Amino acid sequence: QEISLHNYTTIADVGQRSLDINYVIANYNTLNPKKLLTENDDLGFTQNHFWSKTEIKNPTNLKLNYYLETARPITDLVELFIVDVVSGKITTKISGDNMAYSERSFDNRKTIFKIEIAPKSSLQLFLHLKSDGEVIKMPLKLYSSESFIKSVSQEQLIFGIFYGILAIVSIIYFFFY
């Protein structure tokens, strides 16, 4: 299934300050975070740094695997810091438009991160967004493996139809030429 996390997320605009994750964890509430209003909040054309915080819990006895979709594909830098609440261990995943696909944490055209949630655990997700003046949008969707595969398959079908029609039109116009 697909779950929107916007109801459980707050975001802070820290301007041009480049903060590290330890400072953000310790002082997040002093950064004046605001709740996300919609499933795809538009933060506007900006070069500012944004930090968001979301908490996820797994009350089950099973390890859960999810895919987190966030930020537009043209966002220059997207860093996900996964903090285990109990141990304090921080895991970092990076994506963004300024990176080659092979360097991203998850090789996809969208900004996707794979998240594993251990049984009976709680995680805090800190997301750092930075762009060079483009619009920053903040969707936060959590997909199960099955729903992620279904979503990607539907996109591929639509792209296939679009590019197929484009190729046919190009061939027809070539013959008219």
PDB file of N, CA and C in Angstrom, residues 120-175:
ATOM      1  N   LYS A 120       9.756  -3.955  16.399  1.00  0.00           N
ATOM      2  CA  LYS A 120       9.624  -3.240  17.678  1.00  0.00           C
ATOM      3  C   LYS A 120      10.595  -2.051  17.785  1.00  0.00           C
ATOM      4  N   SER A 121      10.747  -1.322  16.693  1.00  0.00           N
ATOM      5  CA  SER A 121      11.680  -0.196  16.717  1.00  0.00           C
ATOM      6  C   SER A 121      10.990   1.096  16.302  1.00  0.00           C
ATOM      7  N   SER A 122      11.693   2.181  16.543  1.00  0.00           N
ATOM      8  CA  SER A 122      11.202   3.508  16.209  1.00  0.00           C
ATOM      9  C   SER A 122      12.332   4.278  15.538  1.00  0.00           C
ATOM     10  N   LEU A 123      12.004   4.934  14.421  1.00  0.00           N
ATOM     11  CA  LEU A 123      12.998   5.692  13.675  1.00  0.00           C
ATOM     12  C   LEU A 123      12.580   7.146  13.542  1.00  0.00           C
ATOM     13  N   GLN A 124      13.563   8.020  13.514  1.00  0.00           N
ATOM     14  CA  GLN A 124      13.339   9.413  13.165  1.00  0.00           C
ATOM     15  C   GLN A 124      14.016   9.641  11.818  1.00  0.00           C
ATOM     16  N   LEU A 125      13.266  10.193  10.869  1.00  0.00           N
ATOM     17  CA  LEU A 125      13.793  10.475   9.546  1.00  0.00           C
ATOM     18  C   LEU A 125      14.009  11.978   9.423  1.00  0.00           C
ATOM     19  N   PHE A 126      15.257  12.382   9.268  1.00  0.00           N
ATOM     20  CA  PHE A 126      15.588  13.779   9.039  1.00  0.00           C
ATOM     21  C   PHE A 126      15.980  13.915   7.572  1.00  0.00           C
ATOM     22  N   LEU A 127      15.323  14.823   6.876  1.00  0.00           N
ATOM     23  CA  LEU A 127      15.538  15.009   5.452  1.00  0.00           C
ATOM     24  C   LEU A 127      16.079  16.401   5.211  1.00  0.00           C
ATOM     25  N   HIS A 128      17.200  16.488   4.500  1.00  0.00           N
ATOM     26  CA  HIS A 128      17.819  17.774   4.155  1.00  0.00           C
ATOM     27  C   HIS A 128      17.649  17.998   2.653  1.00  0.00           C
ATOM     28  N   LEU A 129      17.026  19.141   2.287  1.00  0.00           N
ATOM     29  CA  LEU A 129      16.792  19.474   0.882  1.00  0.00           C
ATOM     30  C   LEU A 129      17.493  20.776   0.534  1.00  0.00           C
ATOM     31  N   LYS A 130      18.114  20.810  -0.645  1.00  0.00           N
ATOM     32  CA  LYS A 130      18.786  22.022  -1.123  1.00  0.00           C
ATOM     33  C   LYS A 130      18.701  22.034  -2.641  1.00  0.00           C
ATOM     34  N   SER A 131      18.368  23.208  -3.206  1.00  0.00           N
ATOM     35  CA  SER A 131      18.302  23.353  -4.648  1.00  0.00           C
ATOM     36  C   SER A 131      18.972  24.654  -5.048  1.00  0.00           C
ATOM     37  N   ASP A 132      19.224  24.813  -6.327  1.00  0.00           N
ATOM     38  CA  ASP A 132      19.914  26.007  -6.815  1.00  0.00           C
ATOM     39  C   ASP A 132      18.954  27.083  -7.320  1.00  0.00           C
ATOM     40  N   GLY A 133      17.757  27.116  -6.805  1.00  0.00           N
ATOM     41  CA  GLY A 133      16.781  28.122  -7.198  1.00  0.00           C
ATOM     42  C   GLY A 133      15.549  27.533  -7.841  1.00  0.00           C
ATOM     43  N   GLU A 134      15.526  26.238  -8.046  1.00  0.00           N
ATOM     44  CA  GLU A 134      14.345  25.562  -8.592  1.00  0.00           C
ATOM     45  C   GLU A 134      13.268  25.452  -7.510  1.00  0.00           C
ATOM     46  N   VAL A 135      12.071  25.097  -7.937  1.00  0.00           N
ATOM     47  CA  VAL A 135      10.981  24.875  -6.990  1.00  0.00           C
ATOM     48  C   VAL A 135      11.274  23.606  -6.204  1.00  0.00           C
ATOM     49  N   ILE A 136      11.122  23.696  -4.893  1.00  0.00           N
ATOM     50  CA  ILE A 136      11.254  22.511  -4.050  1.00  0.00           C
ATOM     51  C   ILE A 136       9.847  22.108  -3.615  1.00  0.00           C
ATOM     52  N   LYS A 137       9.501  20.865  -3.903  1.00  0.00           N
ATOM     53  CA  LYS A 137       8.223  20.309  -3.446  1.00  0.00           C
ATOM     54  C   LYS A 137       8.529  19.181  -2.493  1.00  0.00           C
ATOM     55  N   MET A 138       7.605  18.946  -1.586  1.00  0.00           N
ATOM     56  CA  MET A 138       7.874  18.028  -0.490  1.00  0.00           C
ATOM     57  C   MET A 138       6.830  16.918  -0.392  1.00  0.00           C
ATOM     58  N   PRO A 139       6.763  16.011  -1.392  1.00  0.00           N
ATOM     59  CA  PRO A 139       5.913  14.848  -1.183  1.00  0.00           C
ATOM     60  C   PRO A 139       6.650  13.852  -0.291  1.00  0.00           C
ATOM     61  N   LEU A 140       5.937  13.187   0.560  1.00  0.00           N
ATOM     62  CA  LEU A 140       6.524  12.123   1.376  1.00  0.00           C
ATOM     63  C   LEU A 140       5.593  10.922   1.291  1.00  0.00           C
ATOM     64  N   LYS A 141       5.948   9.973   0.428  1.00  0.00           N
ATOM     65  CA  LYS A 141       5.122   8.789   0.245  1.00  0.00           C
ATOM     66  C   LYS A 141       5.933   7.562   0.589  1.00  0.00           C
ATOM     67  N   LEU A 142       5.325   6.707   1.368  1.00  0.00           N
ATOM     68  CA  LEU A 142       5.944   5.457   1.774  1.00  0.00           C
ATOM     69  C   LEU A 142       5.243   4.332   1.011  1.00  0.00           C
ATOM     70  N   TYR A 143       6.016   3.558   0.248  1.00  0.00           N
ATOM     71  CA  TYR A 143       5.475   2.473  -0.562  1.00  0.00           C
ATOM     72  C   TYR A 143       5.934   1.129  -0.013  1.00  0.00           C
ATOM     73  N   SER A 144       5.033   0.158  -0.024  1.00  0.00           N
ATOM     74  CA  SER A 144       5.460  -1.220   0.207  1.00  0.00           C
ATOM     75  C   SER A 144       6.134  -1.695  -1.076  1.00  0.00           C
ATOM     76  N   SER A 145       6.816  -2.804  -1.042  1.00  0.00           N
ATOM     77  CA  SER A 145       7.514  -3.314  -2.225  1.00  0.00           C
ATOM     78  C   SER A 145       6.543  -3.543  -3.378  1.00  0.00           C
ATOM     79  N   GLU A 146       5.398  -4.139  -3.072  1.00  0.00           N
ATOM     80  CA  GLU A 146       4.424  -4.440  -4.116  1.00  0.00           C
ATOM     81  C   GLU A 146       3.858  -3.174  -4.743  1.00  0.00           C
ATOM     82  N   SER A 147       3.512  -2.182  -3.923  1.00  0.00           N
ATOM     83  CA  SER A 147       2.930  -0.960  -4.475  1.00  0.00           C
ATOM     84  C   SER A 147       3.971  -0.150  -5.241  1.00  0.00           C
ATOM     85  N   PHE A 148       5.239  -0.229  -4.823  1.00  0.00           N
ATOM     86  CA  PHE A 148       6.293   0.471  -5.559  1.00  0.00           C
ATOM     87  C   PHE A 148       6.469  -0.143  -6.944  1.00  0.00           C
ATOM     88  N   ILE A 149       6.510  -1.450  -7.018  1.00  0.00           N
ATOM     89  CA  ILE A 149       6.647  -2.137  -8.312  1.00  0.00           C
ATOM     90  C   ILE A 149       5.454  -1.824  -9.204  1.00  0.00           C
ATOM     91  N   LYS A 150       4.256  -1.815  -8.635  1.00  0.00           N
ATOM     92  CA  LYS A 150       3.048  -1.501  -9.405  1.00  0.00           C
ATOM     93  C   LYS A 150       3.104  -0.066  -9.934  1.00  0.00           C
ATOM     94  N   SER A 151       3.532   0.871  -9.109  1.00  0.00           N
ATOM     95  CA  SER A 151       3.642   2.272  -9.514  1.00  0.00           C
ATOM     96  C   SER A 151       4.647   2.447 -10.646  1.00  0.00           C
ATOM     97  N   VAL A 152       5.818   1.819 -10.524  1.00  0.00           N
ATOM     98  CA  VAL A 152       6.844   1.914 -11.558  1.00  0.00           C
ATOM     99  C   VAL A 152       6.356   1.270 -12.852  1.00  0.00           C
ATOM    100  N   SER A 153       5.645   0.153 -12.754  1.00  0.00           N
ATOM    101  CA  SER A 153       5.114  -0.519 -13.947  1.00  0.00           C
ATOM    102  C   SER A 153       4.099   0.353 -14.673  1.00  0.00           C
ATOM    103  N   GLN A 154       3.224   1.022 -13.939  1.00  0.00           N
ATOM    104  CA  GLN A 154       2.235   1.909 -14.558  1.00  0.00           C
ATOM    105  C   GLN A 154       2.921   3.084 -15.251  1.00  0.00           C
ATOM    106  N   GLU A 155       3.953   3.653 -14.615  1.00  0.00           N
ATOM    107  CA  GLU A 155       4.696   4.746 -15.241  1.00  0.00           C
ATOM    108  C   GLU A 155       5.365   4.279 -16.520  1.00  0.00           C
ATOM    109  N   GLN A 156       5.970   3.090 -16.499  1.00  0.00           N
ATOM    110  CA  GLN A 156       6.643   2.566 -17.680  1.00  0.00           C
ATOM    111  C   GLN A 156       5.654   2.330 -18.825  1.00  0.00           C
ATOM    112  N   LEU A 157       4.452   1.882 -18.508  1.00  0.00           N
ATOM    113  CA  LEU A 157       3.418   1.686 -19.524  1.00  0.00           C
ATOM    114  C   LEU A 157       3.045   3.019 -20.167  1.00  0.00           C
ATOM    115  N   ILE A 158       2.827   4.034 -19.355  1.00  0.00           N
ATOM    116  CA  ILE A 158       2.463   5.359 -19.868  1.00  0.00           C
ATOM    117  C   ILE A 158       3.598   5.934 -20.719  1.00  0.00           C
ATOM    118  N   PHE A 159       4.850   5.835 -20.231  1.00  0.00           N
ATOM    119  CA  PHE A 159       5.991   6.323 -21.009  1.00  0.00           C
ATOM    120  C   PHE A 159       6.126   5.548 -22.317  1.00  0.00           C
ATOM    121  N   GLY A 160       5.891   4.248 -22.286  1.00  0.00           N
ATOM    122  CA  GLY A 160       5.971   3.427 -23.499  1.00  0.00           C
ATOM    123  C   GLY A 160       4.958   3.857 -24.540  1.00  0.00           C
ATOM    124  N   ILE A 161       3.727   4.100 -24.100  1.00  0.00           N
ATOM    125  CA  ILE A 161       2.691   4.565 -25.029  1.00  0.00           C
ATOM    126  C   ILE A 161       3.072   5.928 -25.602  1.00  0.00           C
ATOM    127  N   PHE A 162       3.509   6.846 -24.747  1.00  0.00           N
ATOM    128  CA  PHE A 162       3.869   8.194 -25.194  1.00  0.00           C
ATOM    129  C   PHE A 162       4.994   8.155 -26.224  1.00  0.00           C
ATOM    130  N   TYR A 163       6.082   7.451 -25.912  1.00  0.00           N
ATOM    131  CA  TYR A 163       7.219   7.416 -26.822  1.00  0.00           C
ATOM    132  C   TYR A 163       6.914   6.593 -28.075  1.00  0.00           C
ATOM    133  N   GLY A 164       6.041   5.602 -27.965  1.00  0.00           N
ATOM    134  CA  GLY A 164       5.619   4.852 -29.148  1.00  0.00           C
ATOM    135  C   GLY A 164       4.861   5.738 -30.120  1.00  0.00           C
ATOM    136  N   ILE A 165       3.919   6.535 -29.596  1.00  0.00           N
ATOM    137  CA  ILE A 165       3.170   7.464 -30.451  1.00  0.00           C
ATOM    138  C   ILE A 165       4.121   8.493 -31.049  1.00  0.00           C
ATOM    139  N   LEU A 166       5.052   8.996 -30.257  1.00  0.00           N
ATOM    140  CA  LEU A 166       6.027   9.965 -30.746  1.00  0.00           C
ATOM    141  C   LEU A 166       6.866   9.377 -31.878  1.00  0.00           C
ATOM    142  N   ALA A 167       7.284   8.121 -31.747  1.00  0.00           N
ATOM    143  CA  ALA A 167       8.084   7.472 -32.790  1.00  0.00           C
ATOM    144  C   ALA A 167       7.255   7.292 -34.065  1.00  0.00           C
ATOM    145  N   ILE A 168       6.005   6.871 -33.938  1.00  0.00           N
ATOM    146  CA  ILE A 168       5.147   6.700 -35.109  1.00  0.00           C
ATOM    147  C   ILE A 168       4.933   8.026 -35.827  1.00  0.00           C
ATOM    148  N   VAL A 169       4.654   9.090 -35.073  1.00  0.00           N
ATOM    149  CA  VAL A 169       4.459  10.415 -35.665  1.00  0.00           C
ATOM    150  C   VAL A 169       5.737  10.867 -36.369  1.00  0.00           C
ATOM    151  N   SER A 170       6.891  10.632 -35.772  1.00  0.00           N
ATOM    152  CA  SER A 170       8.167  11.015 -36.388  1.00  0.00           C
ATOM    153  C   SER A 170       8.381  10.280 -37.709  1.00  0.00           C
ATOM    154  N   ILE A 171       8.079   9.003 -37.747  1.00  0.00           N
ATOM    155  CA  ILE A 171       8.241   8.208 -38.968  1.00  0.00           C
ATOM    156  C   ILE A 171       7.294   8.713 -40.052  1.00  0.00           C
ATOM    157  N   ILE A 172       6.045   8.996 -39.687  1.00  0.00           N
ATOM    158  CA  ILE A 172       5.076   9.503 -40.663  1.00  0.00           C
ATOM    159  C   ILE A 172       5.540  10.841 -41.238  1.00  0.00           C
ATOM    160  N   TYR A 173       5.969  11.742 -40.384  1.00  0.00           N
ATOM    161  CA  TYR A 173       6.427  13.051 -40.859  1.00  0.00           C
ATOM    162  C   TYR A 173       7.708  12.932 -41.685  1.00  0.00           C
ATOM    163  N   PHE A 174       8.536  11.949 -41.399  1.00  0.00           N
ATOM    164  CA  PHE A 174       9.727  11.735 -42.196  1.00  0.00           C
ATOM    165  C   PHE A 174       9.341  11.367 -43.620  1.00  0.00           C
ATOM    166  N   PHE A 175       8.305  10.510 -43.769  1.00  0.00           N
ATOM    167  CA  PHE A 175       7.860  10.128 -45.111  1.00  0.00           C
ATOM    168  C   PHE A 175       7.197  11.304 -45.839  1.00  0.00           C
TER     169      PHE A 175
END
